[in-house]
Amino acid sequence: MKQKRPTLNDVADEAGVSLATASIALNKSKRVHISQTTRDKVMEAANTLGYKPRAQQKSSAQLQPTKRVAYIVNHLDRDISINAVNGARETAWQHDYILHAMSYANDSELKAALVDEVKKGDFSGIIIGSNVTREISLPELPESIPTVLLNCYCKEKIEWPTILPADLIGAHQITQHLIDKGYQRIAHISGEEWMDASKQRLDGYRRALVSNNHIIDEQLIIAGNWMFDESYHQTLKLMQLASPPDAIFAATDEMAVGVYFALKELSLSIPEDVAVVGYDNTSLASHLVPSLTTMALPYYEMGQLAAETLLNLLAGQSLTFKNIKLEGKLIARNST
């Protein structure tokens, strides 16, 4: 009898770590913090079991991908979505699958048309993604098609595997960074209040203040709309307070740009007068002057894990999880 090839699940079990940790370690990602001891343990488990990614088992010339998986996402115009798609696409390709990314630009009719196309096509499985973390209502899909949710979730389908960023932990870490730097009056300009990413980041900010015995001043918490023009105006309001903030946590890097513009207009220096942090570690963060301290979220790794999870389902493997949250990494730069 032909011996069964070891899977990523087998490696995770052998190393005593989660599937996500095993995936990140084997992909040698440095964008997510994992101790060297854990990385070594995963690599040792892989060597012991003889696990190798498909890409290492066959040359690219021998690959004959005839199987397809679909990736349906609302937008593909941001670093978040692009990184997630790239991670999923490369992982699918390593396993002889071609990933087809389809964006419907929040157009409900186009979304329905794409879903119909997937139903009619010969797609083995589906990844449903979102460019912002949120609850979604799912289209009608055949139960026979394995489905994984990426950066979104659905209460109607709690049995579907869901990959999300650990925003609460990330917001706590970046607020803690400001506290450790000695800042006392830390403001937070959030995204739209109904979105999960906004709620989680605000909650992480609040928890960091409480755990450090800082008083939560509601005047320093302002709801924004993810856009830099809104954060620009909100920053001007914050700096008019009798006791203005000495640090501002913008819920995204784009919003941090608005903070920069407002502080420059007020002739305030960053970080000498006011420190600024963003979130997401988009490409613009390192190009701002001063460069922006931010939280890098593992969207590429989330895409990898979503594809690996889908491929495990297609292989008939049982999953040891239904909901995984991946932590990001603090990127400290010159704005703090």
XYZ file of C-alpha atoms in Angstrom:
336
model
C 0.000 0.000 0.000
C 1.261 3.456 -0.900
C 2.216 5.433 2.197
C 0.080 8.504 2.810
C 1.939 11.748 2.268
C 2.201 13.834 5.485
C 0.063 16.967 5.555
C 0.380 20.369 7.178
C -2.063 19.176 9.834
C 0.287 16.295 10.631
C 3.199 18.701 11.055
C 1.163 20.944 13.370
C 0.139 17.958 15.499
C 3.694 16.611 15.665
C 5.074 20.013 16.718
C 2.229 20.676 19.144
C 1.304 23.996 17.542
C -1.689 25.415 15.709
C -2.182 25.010 11.973
C -1.597 28.750 11.530
C 1.716 28.636 13.400
C 2.900 25.642 11.374
C 1.964 27.389 8.128
C 3.771 30.617 9.039
C 6.890 28.794 10.226
C 7.153 26.600 7.125
C 6.603 29.577 4.827
C 9.443 31.339 6.696
C 7.366 34.474 7.127
C 9.016 37.224 9.159
C 5.959 39.477 9.166
C 4.349 37.518 11.994
C 6.181 37.124 15.293
C 6.978 33.505 16.114
C 9.857 32.585 18.402
C 12.872 30.891 16.859
C 12.307 27.961 19.212
C 8.831 27.429 17.765
C 10.094 27.785 14.199
C 12.790 25.180 14.880
C 10.242 22.834 16.448
C 7.998 23.046 13.381
C 10.907 22.505 10.985
C 12.061 19.501 13.022
C 8.551 18.029 12.901
C 8.411 18.544 9.127
C 11.782 16.835 8.675
C 10.789 13.953 10.944
C 7.583 13.340 9.003
C 9.175 13.952 5.625
C 6.772 16.788 4.854
C 7.488 18.892 1.801
C 5.325 21.465 0.005
C 4.202 20.297 -3.393
C 6.361 22.955 -5.028
C 9.461 21.237 -3.642
C 8.346 17.798 -4.761
C 7.997 18.567 -8.422
C 9.710 20.987 -10.761
C 7.621 23.757 -12.258
C 7.903 22.038 -15.627
C 6.175 18.972 -14.225
C 3.281 20.905 -12.736
C 0.092 20.485 -14.731
C -2.542 22.458 -12.848
C -5.987 21.527 -14.109
C -7.946 22.304 -10.936
C -9.388 25.683 -10.083
C -10.509 27.507 -6.959
C -12.366 30.817 -6.875
C -11.581 33.855 -4.748
C -14.517 36.286 -4.569
C -13.782 39.624 -2.871
C -15.541 42.978 -2.711
C -12.478 45.048 -3.659
C -8.997 44.403 -5.035
C -7.750 47.986 -4.922
C -5.982 48.012 -1.545
C -2.769 46.496 -0.205
C -4.850 44.379 2.186
C -6.767 42.553 -0.534
C -3.831 42.310 -2.915
C -1.556 40.758 -0.282
C -4.228 38.257 0.758
C -4.905 37.230 -2.840
C -1.200 36.828 -3.573
C -0.744 34.598 -0.532
C -3.706 32.438 -1.521
C -2.699 32.292 -5.189
C 0.873 31.173 -4.517
C -0.221 28.509 -2.044
C -2.855 27.188 -4.442
C -0.282 27.056 -7.236
C 2.101 25.044 -5.049
C -0.644 22.423 -4.830
C -1.428 22.377 -8.562
C -4.481 24.630 -8.328
C -5.074 27.845 -10.224
C -6.786 30.540 -8.179
C -9.161 32.881 -10.017
C -9.629 36.196 -8.175
C -12.907 38.000 -8.892
C -13.847 41.437 -7.554
C -17.410 42.755 -7.535
C -16.672 46.294 -6.258
C -19.587 46.149 -3.795
C -21.999 45.804 -6.719
C -24.701 43.324 -5.647
C -25.693 42.471 -9.231
C -22.102 41.802 -10.227
C -21.631 39.711 -7.086
C -24.664 37.587 -8.005
C -23.315 37.177 -11.540
C -19.931 36.043 -10.225
C -21.575 33.537 -7.887
C -23.607 32.153 -10.797
C -20.401 31.856 -12.798
C -18.768 29.913 -9.974
C -21.784 27.603 -9.724
C -21.640 26.875 -13.454
C -17.868 26.554 -13.597
C -15.671 23.673 -12.593
C -14.350 25.262 -9.413
C -13.308 22.824 -6.706
C -13.661 25.306 -3.841
C -14.249 28.947 -2.932
C -12.578 31.589 -0.773
C -14.830 34.531 0.060
C -12.845 37.600 1.096
C -13.313 41.200 2.179
C -11.027 44.225 2.159
C -12.318 45.177 5.629
C -13.049 42.868 8.548
C -16.821 42.570 8.747
C -19.845 40.305 8.945
C -21.216 39.342 5.553
C -24.386 37.797 4.216
C -23.489 34.846 2.062
C -24.829 34.134 -1.405
C -26.499 30.795 -2.007
C -23.755 28.304 -2.676
C -23.946 24.545 -3.147
C -23.166 22.725 0.096
C -20.947 20.406 -1.915
C -18.421 23.173 -2.641
C -15.946 23.663 0.249
C -15.816 27.317 1.290
C -13.444 29.355 3.471
C -14.029 32.917 4.701
C -11.101 35.358 4.732
C -11.190 38.645 6.670
C -14.947 38.251 7.093
C -17.387 35.986 8.893
C -21.018 34.871 8.729
C -23.127 33.963 11.753
C -25.349 31.848 9.510
C -22.410 29.630 8.570
C -20.419 29.170 11.758
C -19.270 25.782 10.491
C -17.273 27.406 7.685
C -13.574 27.981 8.456
C -12.870 31.661 9.084
C -9.498 33.448 8.966
C -9.369 36.871 10.663
C -6.735 39.355 11.904
C -6.293 39.679 15.677
C -7.173 43.384 15.687
C -7.896 43.640 19.405
C -4.434 42.317 20.263
C -2.783 44.513 17.631
C -4.472 47.687 18.862
C -3.518 46.815 22.432
C 0.121 46.351 21.400
C 0.416 49.618 19.516
C -1.279 51.569 22.321
C 1.055 49.872 24.799
C 3.961 51.038 22.632
C 2.837 54.645 23.084
C 2.417 54.168 26.827
C 5.889 52.618 27.086
C 7.251 55.677 25.275
C 5.845 57.854 28.054
C 2.830 59.396 26.321
C -0.017 60.210 28.691
C -2.926 61.623 26.695
C -3.402 59.198 23.835
C -6.235 59.937 21.415
C -7.860 57.438 19.074
C -9.537 58.259 15.769
C -11.493 55.145 14.838
C -13.010 53.918 11.608
C -16.737 53.602 10.984
C -18.313 52.470 14.238
C -20.377 49.605 12.789
C -17.368 47.771 11.379
C -15.723 44.965 13.315
C -12.228 46.274 12.639
C -13.197 49.602 14.235
C -14.761 47.916 17.253
C -11.814 45.583 17.815
C -9.192 48.328 17.476
C -11.094 50.647 19.795
C -11.496 47.845 22.327
C -7.777 47.075 22.207
C -6.967 50.760 22.738
C -9.298 50.967 25.735
C -7.962 47.785 27.307
C -4.372 48.981 27.024
C -5.241 52.211 28.822
C -7.113 50.385 31.583
C -4.365 47.797 32.095
C -1.880 50.646 32.607
C -4.139 52.600 34.976
C -4.679 55.389 32.458
C -7.949 57.263 32.670
C -10.102 56.876 29.548
C -11.014 60.386 28.415
C -13.968 60.127 26.037
C -13.008 63.494 24.529
C -9.951 61.776 23.089
C -11.993 59.113 21.273
C -13.472 60.236 17.954
C -15.245 58.175 15.299
C -13.950 58.659 11.776
C -14.742 57.039 8.440
C -11.393 55.499 7.426
C -10.574 58.479 5.172
C -7.682 60.905 5.598
C -9.824 64.027 5.131
C -12.011 63.028 8.088
C -9.017 62.325 10.325
C -7.558 65.674 9.255
C -10.611 67.562 10.536
C -10.880 65.426 13.673
C -7.233 66.092 14.509
C -7.822 69.843 14.301
C -10.675 69.412 16.811
C -8.564 67.287 19.142
C -5.776 69.845 19.233
C -8.263 72.567 20.232
C -9.064 70.800 23.511
C -7.996 72.482 26.730
C -5.767 69.439 27.313
C -4.890 68.207 23.822
C -3.387 64.769 23.183
C 0.337 64.155 23.102
C -0.173 61.079 20.914
C -2.756 60.044 18.310
C -3.594 56.476 17.288
C -5.214 56.560 13.843
C -7.152 53.397 12.984
C -5.451 53.096 9.572
C -2.314 54.385 7.882
C -4.443 56.394 5.458
C -6.105 58.134 8.390
C -2.661 58.822 9.849
C -1.891 60.856 6.715
C -4.752 63.190 7.630
C -3.304 63.506 11.130
C 0.076 64.443 9.638
C -1.487 67.161 7.466
C -3.392 68.673 10.384
C -0.378 68.727 12.708
C 1.763 70.311 9.999
C -0.883 72.997 9.489
C -0.735 73.692 13.231
C 3.086 73.880 13.084
C 3.390 70.905 15.430
C 6.260 68.466 15.032
C 6.012 64.664 14.956
C 6.929 63.115 17.369
C 8.388 66.002 19.391
C 4.996 67.660 19.969
C 2.602 64.840 19.107
C 3.369 61.189 18.371
C 1.359 59.423 15.667
C 0.726 55.739 14.976
C -1.278 54.102 12.221
C -2.442 50.584 11.473
C -2.070 48.052 8.578
C 1.518 48.884 7.493
C 0.489 49.839 3.979
C 3.142 50.847 1.454
C 2.797 54.550 2.267
C 3.741 54.115 5.964
C 7.484 53.928 5.361
C 7.399 56.853 2.898
C 5.832 59.424 5.197
C 8.115 61.978 6.854
C 8.735 61.050 9.569
C 8.163 57.379 8.769
C 5.040 56.028 10.444
C 4.950 53.603 13.358
C 2.207 51.114 12.566
C 0.924 47.573 13.028
C 1.666 45.166 10.180
C -1.191 42.735 9.728
C -0.457 39.341 8.174
C -2.815 39.514 5.198
C -0.410 37.600 2.965
C -0.160 34.839 5.579
C -3.931 34.920 6.048
C -4.290 34.302 2.316
C -1.836 31.419 2.525
C -3.706 29.860 5.430
C -7.084 30.310 3.731
C -5.813 28.451 0.668
C -4.172 25.719 2.751
C -7.387 25.281 4.726
C -9.442 25.028 1.542
C -7.037 22.493 0.057
C -7.197 20.417 3.246
C -10.990 20.390 2.946
C -10.725 19.319 -0.676
C -8.449 16.477 0.423
C -11.138 15.290 2.834
C -9.199 16.185 5.965
C -11.003 17.137 9.165
C -10.065 20.516 10.624
C -9.086 21.094 14.237
C -10.378 24.681 14.123
C -13.213 26.771 12.717
C -11.971 30.255 13.530
C -8.364 31.453 13.489
C -7.092 34.941 14.299
C -3.551 35.765 13.208
C -1.537 38.342 15.131
C 0.386 41.101 13.405
C 3.697 42.753 14.201
C 4.487 46.200 15.578
C 6.636 48.221 13.161
C 8.264 51.007 15.191
C 9.461 53.925 13.076
C 10.192 57.618 13.565
C 6.711 58.965 14.370
C 6.931 57.827 18.022
